[in-house]
Amino acid sequence: VIDKVISHLEGNLDSYTERLFDLLRIPSISTDPEHAADMEQAAQWLQRVFAACGVKSEIVPTAGHPCVLADTGPTSEQTPTVLVYGHYDVQPVGDESLWDSPAFEPTMREGLIYARGAADDKGQLLAHVLAVEAWRQAVGELPVRVKFLLEGEEEIGSAHLGDVLRERVDQLACDYVAISDTAMFDARTPAITYGTKGMVYKEIVLHGPKHDVHSGAFGGTIANPGNTLASIIAQLHDEQNRVTIPGFYDAVRPLTPEERAAMKELAFDEEEYRASLGVPALEGEEGYTTLERQWARPTLDVNGLYGGFTGTGGSTIIPARAAAKVSMRIVPDQDPEAISAAFDRAVEALTPPGVRLEIKQHAAAHSYLCPLDSAGIRAASAALELGFGKQPVFIRSGGTLPILALFKQELGADSLLMGFCTPDCNAHGPNEFLALGGFQRGIRMAAHFVDRLAQTQ
Amino acid sequence: VIDKVISHLEGNLDSYTERLFDLLRIPSISTDPEHAADMEQAAQWLQRVFAACGVKSEIVPTAGHPCVLADTGPTSEQTPTVLVYGHYDVQPVGDESLWDSPAFEPTMREGLIYARGAADDKGQLLAHVLAVEAWRQAVGELPVRVKFLLEGEEEIGSAHLGDVLRERVDQLACDYVAISDTAMFDARTPAITYGTKGMVYKEIVLHGPKHDVHSGAFGGTIANPGNTLASIIAQLHDEQNRVTIPGFYDAVRPLTPEERAAMKELAFDEEEYRASLGVPALEGEEGYTTLERQWARPTLDVNGLYGGFTGTGGSTIIPARAAAKVSMRIVPDQDPEAISAAFDRAVEALTPPGVRLEIKQHAAAHSYLCPLDSAGIRAASAALELGFGKQPVFIRSGGTLPILALFKQELGADSLLMGFCTPDCNAHGPNEFLALGGFQRGIRMAAHFVDRLAQTQ
């Protein structure tokens, strides 16, 4: 049976690429209110694909952007149900001048598909949709029940996904959640990501004089919001690159000796990593390797800075305000609410009397760790090996999938992270890409996964 | 004779306002290459005013924006020659949304003329031009020779003024330079500013990864240019708000006990000052009063910050670069070149290996102190008293007039700073204004100055 499915999809690879390009052309940027209509269009595009292969689907409105739900229906035999999760929203474009081709005009160069969302997550979610289409068109009934939950708010913190899960808890009931929104270990080695970081995303705004004032007339007599912001941010780390927020590390679960040993065994080249990023040297928390810092240690990063005069040349003002977007990646068992409160307290304590502090919060999400001894993990592992021709490695990720803890809480299901973009895919940056070969292997993998899940115990 | 001049100008006050509005409508922003044609237009506008009252003038091109020179010619009696200096270029508009009326559409509200350049310096330079026009129209010959040097690069550091002074040293020869580009002590008390600060204006650009990268995938493993920039800026001050750059204070001339006593005698209300700026508290270098900090202590201020994601909401990136515009106001006898080099060395020393540092320089200028025992100072003082109905106080300024040291060096002349905008005039910020009454009193003062300079020894 699986041979018929694979053979069917081999014959349709060109059409799959065309359809991915269609989806990538829709600028579904969830953070920007101006793109609300594009969000709607992307959801409808997905619903039409399900309709065309006879899979029941619906667009579920939320207080934000809608979700697309689909369901292949009950199977004749007693087999597991899997819920495939993906997100059709994408990050903003950022500095357009840094893109070699327009972000929403997908372009193939040397076997790579360049477009915002190619890797994160349109190409990856579409692989699962197309695999189900192939099963439906080649065989008819699927050996397991496959449900889909495709949301439009992943890049802005999945604020309304919890509402949908709670309202549709029976409809979405499943044994496993399957998600392709992570990276392979390297371009040839597939991976199952068993842990992700959580996040707390803040914006610190410091208000000084009621408007920009002359830096000669007033300099040295009032707190400068720009200097003060720098001072606050600087004090959030110590000389060992540890975060200084009181209590920040209290709940951090230490890496086990086994985990540290497994990480050391992975073929990770620090010099190659450094060169690929174009930085003069690697830097991070003392006492940990780069992989440990990336996968298992909490971090605090400035994501953006603004304030005062930023045009050509010089303007001699003290800015009325200065601000920083600052996000923390947290790890098991740090609690986002506790970290959020500790951050606010620390920043308040660091703020001198000469400025007024405002703190905004943009996102908060839990970290996640998946148990490795399950039929789902075994099926995912087998499918990855069949799709990519190599046994997967088990890794963790510094990225955040805010919904993993939510699935566990609301549906009681663990998430199988079987992503297949490459680690250098430029997600969130300019020139995001997905390899065409990776996309096609991902579709095969997703088709095998359905087959294996029916057989693996 | 002076009565005829004053009577003539009293009859022309309305036309003077209209002509100021005409000049203010020209967006002569020197820092922005897009406004090159506006710079030319402003210079020509001034030349037409001189031509209309029979004063010889010319537009002198430079490698940057042109200067307007004018000369009333030799006098029949042996009297001093004064060179009136002003600048027709203005600061950028900044955030347009903070202006209550457009920056280049002069608007009168409650007796105040709002426009970019109203105070700094178009309204003030025009007062001297119109006073000379009044002398020419009412009397014919002036009792002293008045020359004009009106430049277009003051707001960008007067880079080519030195060339003009050196090329035209005989043509510009004078006993005093008279400049109205400073503020009164308060709205009713005129002032002679006998000291100004110098400036060194830098831009620190930190380069990290070759493009913005995902803060989850890479956070904690590389130096974040935003955090690193904050750390560098923060370390440029200590806990006492002193600048930490090695050698920074070495050449600072301490305030004399007499100066400190004179400053204490001035009616300066710190609470009113704080409230007018809208800041929760005043802050500055320990051990000095607000006036001492403003007039006589060197400072270091962030003028602008940029880097990473600054749009609506949150984007989880590590920025490829982060930058700060940072300017220092220096005092006698700090040398701009020495301070510039010390700044660069300090910032280089503070830069960790994980980022690449780039430092740009936008401006450098000397501070200035004027001797108070001269016929010029006495004439200026008398003219201010006649124009404003109150004896002037002697003050210093935190602002920078890069050309004062240059005049001393190239022409051997000291500068009489008899500015008459108010300290709250919003120069360099939104809603810059000049009081209509101040403008008119300034014209009278300038007319009296010509008269007094001929009589005072």
mmCIF file with all atom_site columns, C-alpha atoms in Angstrom, chain A residues 228-395:
data_model
loop_
_atom_site.group_PDB
_atom_site.id
_atom_site.type_symbol
_atom_site.label_atom_id
_atom_site.label_alt_id
_atom_site.label_comp_id
_atom_site.label_asym_id
_atom_site.label_entity_id
_atom_site.label_seq_id
_atom_site.pdbx_PDB_ins_code
_atom_site.Cartn_x
_atom_site.Cartn_y
_atom_site.Cartn_z
_atom_site.occupancy
_atom_site.B_iso_or_equiv
_atom_site.pdbx_formal_charge
_atom_site.auth_seq_id
_atom_site.auth_comp_id
_atom_site.auth_asym_id
_atom_site.auth_atom_id
_atom_site.pdbx_PDB_model_num
ATOM 1   C CA . THR A 1 228 ? 20.020 54.890 30.825 1.00 0.00 ? 228 THR A CA 1
ATOM 2   C CA . LEU A 1 229 ? 18.611 52.136 28.599 1.00 0.00 ? 229 LEU A CA 1
ATOM 3   C CA . ALA A 1 230 ? 22.147 50.986 27.822 1.00 0.00 ? 230 ALA A CA 1
ATOM 4   C CA . SER A 1 231 ? 22.954 50.900 31.511 1.00 0.00 ? 231 SER A CA 1
ATOM 5   C CA . ILE A 1 232 ? 19.878 48.821 32.356 1.00 0.00 ? 232 ILE A CA 1
ATOM 6   C CA . ILE A 1 233 ? 20.460 46.310 29.547 1.00 0.00 ? 233 ILE A CA 1
ATOM 7   C CA . ALA A 1 234 ? 24.152 46.017 30.355 1.00 0.00 ? 234 ALA A CA 1
ATOM 8   C CA . GLN A 1 235 ? 23.378 45.162 33.961 1.00 0.00 ? 235 GLN A CA 1
ATOM 9   C CA . LEU A 1 236 ? 21.165 42.232 32.944 1.00 0.00 ? 236 LEU A CA 1
ATOM 10  C CA . HIS A 1 237 ? 24.318 40.159 32.298 1.00 0.00 ? 237 HIS A CA 1
ATOM 11  C CA . ASP A 1 238 ? 27.425 39.653 34.413 1.00 0.00 ? 238 ASP A CA 1
ATOM 12  C CA . GLU A 1 239 ? 30.997 39.176 33.241 1.00 0.00 ? 239 GLU A CA 1
ATOM 13  C CA . GLN A 1 240 ? 30.472 35.417 32.838 1.00 0.00 ? 240 GLN A CA 1
ATOM 14  C CA . ASN A 1 241 ? 27.576 36.112 30.451 1.00 0.00 ? 241 ASN A CA 1
ATOM 15  C CA . ARG A 1 242 ? 25.128 34.883 33.061 1.00 0.00 ? 242 ARG A CA 1
ATOM 16  C CA . VAL A 1 243 ? 21.774 36.643 33.419 1.00 0.00 ? 243 VAL A CA 1
ATOM 17  C CA . THR A 1 244 ? 21.723 38.691 36.632 1.00 0.00 ? 244 THR A CA 1
ATOM 18  C CA . ILE A 1 245 ? 17.951 38.792 37.192 1.00 0.00 ? 245 ILE A CA 1
ATOM 19  C CA . PRO A 1 246 ? 17.471 37.541 40.767 1.00 0.00 ? 246 PRO A CA 1
ATOM 20  C CA . GLY A 1 247 ? 16.065 34.000 40.777 1.00 0.00 ? 247 GLY A CA 1
ATOM 21  C CA . PHE A 1 248 ? 16.508 33.575 37.025 1.00 0.00 ? 248 PHE A CA 1
ATOM 22  C CA . TYR A 1 249 ? 18.322 30.218 37.294 1.00 0.00 ? 249 TYR A CA 1
ATOM 23  C CA . ASP A 1 250 ? 16.444 28.842 40.314 1.00 0.00 ? 250 ASP A CA 1
ATOM 24  C CA . ALA A 1 251 ? 14.199 26.466 38.349 1.00 0.00 ? 251 ALA A CA 1
ATOM 25  C CA . VAL A 1 252 ? 16.644 25.542 35.580 1.00 0.00 ? 252 VAL A CA 1
ATOM 26  C CA . ARG A 1 253 ? 16.864 21.726 35.276 1.00 0.00 ? 253 ARG A CA 1
ATOM 27  C CA . PRO A 1 254 ? 20.582 20.884 34.973 1.00 0.00 ? 254 PRO A CA 1
ATOM 28  C CA . LEU A 1 255 ? 21.721 18.851 31.997 1.00 0.00 ? 255 LEU A CA 1
ATOM 29  C CA . THR A 1 256 ? 22.210 15.201 32.966 1.00 0.00 ? 256 THR A CA 1
ATOM 30  C CA . PRO A 1 257 ? 25.679 13.692 32.462 1.00 0.00 ? 257 PRO A CA 1
ATOM 31  C CA . GLU A 1 258 ? 24.066 11.433 29.828 1.00 0.00 ? 258 GLU A CA 1
ATOM 32  C CA . GLU A 1 259 ? 22.707 14.397 27.902 1.00 0.00 ? 259 GLU A CA 1
ATOM 33  C CA . ARG A 1 260 ? 26.030 16.219 28.019 1.00 0.00 ? 260 ARG A CA 1
ATOM 34  C CA . ALA A 1 261 ? 27.772 13.082 26.798 1.00 0.00 ? 261 ALA A CA 1
ATOM 35  C CA . ALA A 1 262 ? 25.280 12.602 23.947 1.00 0.00 ? 262 ALA A CA 1
ATOM 36  C CA . MET A 1 263 ? 25.697 16.228 22.876 1.00 0.00 ? 263 MET A CA 1
ATOM 37  C CA . LYS A 1 264 ? 29.486 15.859 22.866 1.00 0.00 ? 264 LYS A CA 1
ATOM 38  C CA . GLU A 1 265 ? 29.152 12.857 20.530 1.00 0.00 ? 265 GLU A CA 1
ATOM 39  C CA . LEU A 1 266 ? 27.319 14.807 17.847 1.00 0.00 ? 266 LEU A CA 1
ATOM 40  C CA . ALA A 1 267 ? 29.466 15.899 14.916 1.00 0.00 ? 267 ALA A CA 1
ATOM 41  C CA . PHE A 1 268 ? 29.290 19.619 15.640 1.00 0.00 ? 268 PHE A CA 1
ATOM 42  C CA . ASP A 1 269 ? 32.028 21.865 14.217 1.00 0.00 ? 269 ASP A CA 1
ATOM 43  C CA . GLU A 1 270 ? 32.281 25.123 16.214 1.00 0.00 ? 270 GLU A CA 1
ATOM 44  C CA . GLU A 1 271 ? 34.563 26.762 13.643 1.00 0.00 ? 271 GLU A CA 1
ATOM 45  C CA . GLU A 1 272 ? 32.182 25.947 10.804 1.00 0.00 ? 272 GLU A CA 1
ATOM 46  C CA . TYR A 1 273 ? 29.318 27.292 12.898 1.00 0.00 ? 273 TYR A CA 1
ATOM 47  C CA . ARG A 1 274 ? 31.228 30.520 13.625 1.00 0.00 ? 274 ARG A CA 1
ATOM 48  C CA . ALA A 1 275 ? 32.165 30.986 9.977  1.00 0.00 ? 275 ALA A CA 1
ATOM 49  C CA . SER A 1 276 ? 28.599 30.341 8.777  1.00 0.00 ? 276 SER A CA 1
ATOM 50  C CA . LEU A 1 277 ? 27.356 33.175 10.989 1.00 0.00 ? 277 LEU A CA 1
ATOM 51  C CA . GLY A 1 278 ? 30.175 35.494 9.960  1.00 0.00 ? 278 GLY A CA 1
ATOM 52  C CA . VAL A 1 279 ? 31.089 36.467 13.532 1.00 0.00 ? 279 VAL A CA 1
ATOM 53  C CA . PRO A 1 280 ? 34.693 37.057 14.658 1.00 0.00 ? 280 PRO A CA 1
ATOM 54  C CA . ALA A 1 281 ? 34.322 34.718 17.648 1.00 0.00 ? 281 ALA A CA 1
ATOM 55  C CA . LEU A 1 282 ? 31.724 32.698 19.542 1.00 0.00 ? 282 LEU A CA 1
ATOM 56  C CA . GLU A 1 283 ? 30.618 34.033 22.922 1.00 0.00 ? 283 GLU A CA 1
ATOM 57  C CA . GLY A 1 284 ? 28.316 32.683 25.607 1.00 0.00 ? 284 GLY A CA 1
ATOM 58  C CA . GLU A 1 285 ? 27.752 31.646 29.184 1.00 0.00 ? 285 GLU A CA 1
ATOM 59  C CA . GLU A 1 286 ? 30.927 30.410 30.850 1.00 0.00 ? 286 GLU A CA 1
ATOM 60  C CA . GLY A 1 287 ? 31.162 26.686 31.605 1.00 0.00 ? 287 GLY A CA 1
ATOM 61  C CA . TYR A 1 288 ? 29.056 25.407 28.695 1.00 0.00 ? 288 TYR A CA 1
ATOM 62  C CA . THR A 1 289 ? 29.663 24.280 25.116 1.00 0.00 ? 289 THR A CA 1
ATOM 63  C CA . THR A 1 290 ? 27.973 25.994 22.188 1.00 0.00 ? 290 THR A CA 1
ATOM 64  C CA . LEU A 1 291 ? 25.417 23.158 21.809 1.00 0.00 ? 291 LEU A CA 1
ATOM 65  C CA . GLU A 1 292 ? 24.652 23.223 25.525 1.00 0.00 ? 292 GLU A CA 1
ATOM 66  C CA . ARG A 1 293 ? 24.160 27.005 25.400 1.00 0.00 ? 293 ARG A CA 1
ATOM 67  C CA . GLN A 1 294 ? 21.944 26.689 22.363 1.00 0.00 ? 294 GLN A CA 1
ATOM 68  C CA . TRP A 1 295 ? 19.778 23.814 23.549 1.00 0.00 ? 295 TRP A CA 1
ATOM 69  C CA . ALA A 1 296 ? 19.669 23.829 27.309 1.00 0.00 ? 296 ALA A CA 1
ATOM 70  C CA . ARG A 1 297 ? 20.739 27.162 28.818 1.00 0.00 ? 297 ARG A CA 1
ATOM 71  C CA . PRO A 1 298 ? 18.396 30.146 29.198 1.00 0.00 ? 298 PRO A CA 1
ATOM 72  C CA . THR A 1 299 ? 19.360 33.345 27.355 1.00 0.00 ? 299 THR A CA 1
ATOM 73  C CA . LEU A 1 300 ? 18.480 37.031 27.211 1.00 0.00 ? 300 LEU A CA 1
ATOM 74  C CA . ASP A 1 301 ? 18.838 38.891 23.910 1.00 0.00 ? 301 ASP A CA 1
ATOM 75  C CA . VAL A 1 302 ? 18.158 42.361 22.582 1.00 0.00 ? 302 VAL A CA 1
ATOM 76  C CA . ASN A 1 303 ? 16.008 41.928 19.468 1.00 0.00 ? 303 ASN A CA 1
ATOM 77  C CA . GLY A 1 304 ? 15.783 45.598 18.572 1.00 0.00 ? 304 GLY A CA 1
ATOM 78  C CA . LEU A 1 305 ? 16.821 49.073 19.740 1.00 0.00 ? 305 LEU A CA 1
ATOM 79  C CA . TYR A 1 306 ? 15.344 52.434 18.845 1.00 0.00 ? 306 TYR A CA 1
ATOM 80  C CA . GLY A 1 307 ? 15.326 56.018 20.033 1.00 0.00 ? 307 GLY A CA 1
ATOM 81  C CA . GLY A 1 308 ? 16.424 59.526 19.115 1.00 0.00 ? 308 GLY A CA 1
ATOM 82  C CA . PHE A 1 309 ? 17.986 60.574 15.850 1.00 0.00 ? 309 PHE A CA 1
ATOM 83  C CA . THR A 1 310 ? 18.813 57.719 13.499 1.00 0.00 ? 310 THR A CA 1
ATOM 84  C CA . GLY A 1 311 ? 19.026 59.497 10.123 1.00 0.00 ? 311 GLY A CA 1
ATOM 85  C CA . THR A 1 312 ? 22.065 60.431 8.077  1.00 0.00 ? 312 THR A CA 1
ATOM 86  C CA . GLY A 1 313 ? 24.772 62.422 9.858  1.00 0.00 ? 313 GLY A CA 1
ATOM 87  C CA . GLY A 1 314 ? 24.332 63.813 13.328 1.00 0.00 ? 314 GLY A CA 1
ATOM 88  C CA . SER A 1 315 ? 21.601 65.577 15.242 1.00 0.00 ? 315 SER A CA 1
ATOM 89  C CA . THR A 1 316 ? 22.523 66.770 18.711 1.00 0.00 ? 316 THR A CA 1
ATOM 90  C CA . ILE A 1 317 ? 19.525 65.829 20.801 1.00 0.00 ? 317 ILE A CA 1
ATOM 91  C CA . ILE A 1 318 ? 18.736 64.038 23.998 1.00 0.00 ? 318 ILE A CA 1
ATOM 92  C CA . PRO A 1 319 ? 15.993 61.663 22.910 1.00 0.00 ? 319 PRO A CA 1
ATOM 93  C CA . ALA A 1 320 ? 12.580 61.926 24.575 1.00 0.00 ? 320 ALA A CA 1
ATOM 94  C CA . ARG A 1 321 ? 12.564 58.149 24.757 1.00 0.00 ? 321 ARG A CA 1
ATOM 95  C CA . ALA A 1 322 ? 14.665 55.109 24.042 1.00 0.00 ? 322 ALA A CA 1
ATOM 96  C CA . ALA A 1 323 ? 13.469 51.532 23.858 1.00 0.00 ? 323 ALA A CA 1
ATOM 97  C CA . ALA A 1 324 ? 14.635 47.965 23.495 1.00 0.00 ? 324 ALA A CA 1
ATOM 98  C CA . LYS A 1 325 ? 12.862 44.798 22.535 1.00 0.00 ? 325 LYS A CA 1
ATOM 99  C CA . VAL A 1 326 ? 14.332 42.116 24.755 1.00 0.00 ? 326 VAL A CA 1
ATOM 100 C CA . SER A 1 327 ? 13.441 38.433 24.741 1.00 0.00 ? 327 SER A CA 1
ATOM 101 C CA . MET A 1 328 ? 14.458 35.634 27.050 1.00 0.00 ? 328 MET A CA 1
ATOM 102 C CA . ARG A 1 329 ? 14.578 31.982 25.984 1.00 0.00 ? 329 ARG A CA 1
ATOM 103 C CA . ILE A 1 330 ? 13.787 29.837 28.997 1.00 0.00 ? 330 ILE A CA 1
ATOM 104 C CA . VAL A 1 331 ? 14.323 26.139 29.671 1.00 0.00 ? 331 VAL A CA 1
ATOM 105 C CA . PRO A 1 332 ? 12.693 23.397 31.796 1.00 0.00 ? 332 PRO A CA 1
ATOM 106 C CA . ASP A 1 333 ? 11.503 24.079 34.498 1.00 0.00 ? 333 ASP A CA 1
ATOM 107 C CA . GLN A 1 334 ? 11.540 27.885 34.345 1.00 0.00 ? 334 GLN A CA 1
ATOM 108 C CA . ASP A 1 335 ? 8.025  29.284 34.507 1.00 0.00 ? 335 ASP A CA 1
ATOM 109 C CA . PRO A 1 336 ? 7.273  32.088 32.025 1.00 0.00 ? 336 PRO A CA 1
ATOM 110 C CA . GLU A 1 337 ? 5.103  33.997 34.495 1.00 0.00 ? 337 GLU A CA 1
ATOM 111 C CA . ALA A 1 338 ? 7.703  33.837 37.242 1.00 0.00 ? 338 ALA A CA 1
ATOM 112 C CA . ILE A 1 339 ? 10.472 34.907 34.824 1.00 0.00 ? 339 ILE A CA 1
ATOM 113 C CA . SER A 1 340 ? 8.309  37.713 33.475 1.00 0.00 ? 340 SER A CA 1
ATOM 114 C CA . ALA A 1 341 ? 7.706  39.053 36.971 1.00 0.00 ? 341 ALA A CA 1
ATOM 115 C CA . ALA A 1 342 ? 11.376 38.679 37.928 1.00 0.00 ? 342 ALA A CA 1
ATOM 116 C CA . PHE A 1 343 ? 12.413 40.574 34.786 1.00 0.00 ? 343 PHE A CA 1
ATOM 117 C CA . ASP A 1 344 ? 10.023 43.429 35.560 1.00 0.00 ? 344 ASP A CA 1
ATOM 118 C CA . ARG A 1 345 ? 11.235 43.655 39.150 1.00 0.00 ? 345 ARG A CA 1
ATOM 119 C CA . ALA A 1 346 ? 14.886 43.635 38.082 1.00 0.00 ? 346 ALA A CA 1
ATOM 120 C CA . VAL A 1 347 ? 14.405 46.312 35.414 1.00 0.00 ? 347 VAL A CA 1
ATOM 121 C CA . GLU A 1 348 ? 12.396 48.472 37.809 1.00 0.00 ? 348 GLU A CA 1
ATOM 122 C CA . ALA A 1 349 ? 15.163 48.185 40.385 1.00 0.00 ? 349 ALA A CA 1
ATOM 123 C CA . LEU A 1 350 ? 17.751 49.210 37.770 1.00 0.00 ? 350 LEU A CA 1
ATOM 124 C CA . THR A 1 351 ? 15.797 52.261 36.597 1.00 0.00 ? 351 THR A CA 1
ATOM 125 C CA . PRO A 1 352 ? 17.081 55.548 38.071 1.00 0.00 ? 352 PRO A CA 1
ATOM 126 C CA . PRO A 1 353 ? 14.689 58.297 39.182 1.00 0.00 ? 353 PRO A CA 1
ATOM 127 C CA . GLY A 1 354 ? 15.402 60.539 36.182 1.00 0.00 ? 354 GLY A CA 1
ATOM 128 C CA . VAL A 1 355 ? 13.371 58.497 33.678 1.00 0.00 ? 355 VAL A CA 1
ATOM 129 C CA . ARG A 1 356 ? 9.918  56.922 33.606 1.00 0.00 ? 356 ARG A CA 1
ATOM 130 C CA . LEU A 1 357 ? 9.827  53.186 32.866 1.00 0.00 ? 357 LEU A CA 1
ATOM 131 C CA . GLU A 1 358 ? 7.237  51.402 30.748 1.00 0.00 ? 358 GLU A CA 1
ATOM 132 C CA . ILE A 1 359 ? 7.426  47.636 30.149 1.00 0.00 ? 359 ILE A CA 1
ATOM 133 C CA . LYS A 1 360 ? 5.361  45.930 27.471 1.00 0.00 ? 360 LYS A CA 1
ATOM 134 C CA . GLN A 1 361 ? 5.052  42.186 27.033 1.00 0.00 ? 361 GLN A CA 1
ATOM 135 C CA . HIS A 1 362 ? 4.760  40.670 23.559 1.00 0.00 ? 362 HIS A CA 1
ATOM 136 C CA . ALA A 1 363 ? 4.835  36.938 24.269 1.00 0.00 ? 363 ALA A CA 1
ATOM 137 C CA . ALA A 1 364 ? 5.266  34.269 26.930 1.00 0.00 ? 364 ALA A CA 1
ATOM 138 C CA . ALA A 1 365 ? 5.591  30.530 26.339 1.00 0.00 ? 365 ALA A CA 1
ATOM 139 C CA . HIS A 1 366 ? 6.636  27.376 28.173 1.00 0.00 ? 366 HIS A CA 1
ATOM 140 C CA . SER A 1 367 ? 9.584  25.192 27.280 1.00 0.00 ? 367 SER A CA 1
ATOM 141 C CA . TYR A 1 368 ? 8.994  21.508 26.455 1.00 0.00 ? 368 TYR A CA 1
ATOM 142 C CA . LEU A 1 369 ? 10.653 18.093 26.829 1.00 0.00 ? 369 LEU A CA 1
ATOM 143 C CA . CYS A 1 370 ? 9.226  15.008 25.092 1.00 0.00 ? 370 CYS A CA 1
ATOM 144 C CA . PRO A 1 371 ? 9.598  11.474 26.571 1.00 0.00 ? 371 PRO A CA 1
ATOM 145 C CA . LEU A 1 372 ? 11.550 9.299  24.144 1.00 0.00 ? 372 LEU A CA 1
ATOM 146 C CA . ASP A 1 373 ? 10.047 5.863  24.839 1.00 0.00 ? 373 ASP A CA 1
ATOM 147 C CA . SER A 1 374 ? 6.805  5.855  22.827 1.00 0.00 ? 374 SER A CA 1
ATOM 148 C CA . ALA A 1 375 ? 5.314  4.251  19.715 1.00 0.00 ? 375 ALA A CA 1
ATOM 149 C CA . GLY A 1 376 ? 4.988  7.725  18.233 1.00 0.00 ? 376 GLY A CA 1
ATOM 150 C CA . ILE A 1 377 ? 8.706  8.474  18.601 1.00 0.00 ? 377 ILE A CA 1
ATOM 151 C CA . ARG A 1 378 ? 9.530  5.087  17.057 1.00 0.00 ? 378 ARG A CA 1
ATOM 152 C CA . ALA A 1 379 ? 7.217  5.722  14.070 1.00 0.00 ? 379 ALA A CA 1
ATOM 153 C CA . ALA A 1 380 ? 8.628  9.209  13.558 1.00 0.00 ? 380 ALA A CA 1
ATOM 154 C CA . SER A 1 381 ? 12.166 7.856  13.739 1.00 0.00 ? 381 SER A CA 1
ATOM 155 C CA . ALA A 1 382 ? 11.428 5.142  11.183 1.00 0.00 ? 382 ALA A CA 1
ATOM 156 C CA . ALA A 1 383 ? 9.684  7.588  8.844  1.00 0.00 ? 383 ALA A CA 1
ATOM 157 C CA . LEU A 1 384 ? 12.598 10.018 8.980  1.00 0.00 ? 384 LEU A CA 1
ATOM 158 C CA . GLU A 1 385 ? 15.028 7.210  8.174  1.00 0.00 ? 385 GLU A CA 1
ATOM 159 C CA . LEU A 1 386 ? 12.878 6.096  5.233  1.00 0.00 ? 386 LEU A CA 1
ATOM 160 C CA . GLY A 1 387 ? 12.383 9.652  3.961  1.00 0.00 ? 387 GLY A CA 1
ATOM 161 C CA . PHE A 1 388 ? 15.928 10.923 4.391  1.00 0.00 ? 388 PHE A CA 1
ATOM 162 C CA . GLY A 1 389 ? 17.954 7.707  4.046  1.00 0.00 ? 389 GLY A CA 1
ATOM 163 C CA . LYS A 1 390 ? 19.730 8.136  7.369  1.00 0.00 ? 390 LYS A CA 1
ATOM 164 C CA . GLN A 1 391 ? 18.886 7.384  10.976 1.00 0.00 ? 391 GLN A CA 1
ATOM 165 C CA . PRO A 1 392 ? 17.772 10.510 12.841 1.00 0.00 ? 392 PRO A CA 1
ATOM 166 C CA . VAL A 1 393 ? 19.659 11.908 15.834 1.00 0.00 ? 393 VAL A CA 1
ATOM 167 C CA . PHE A 1 394 ? 17.898 13.142 18.968 1.00 0.00 ? 394 PHE A CA 1
ATOM 168 C CA . ILE A 1 395 ? 18.531 16.808 19.640 1.00 0.00 ? 395 ILE A CA 1
#
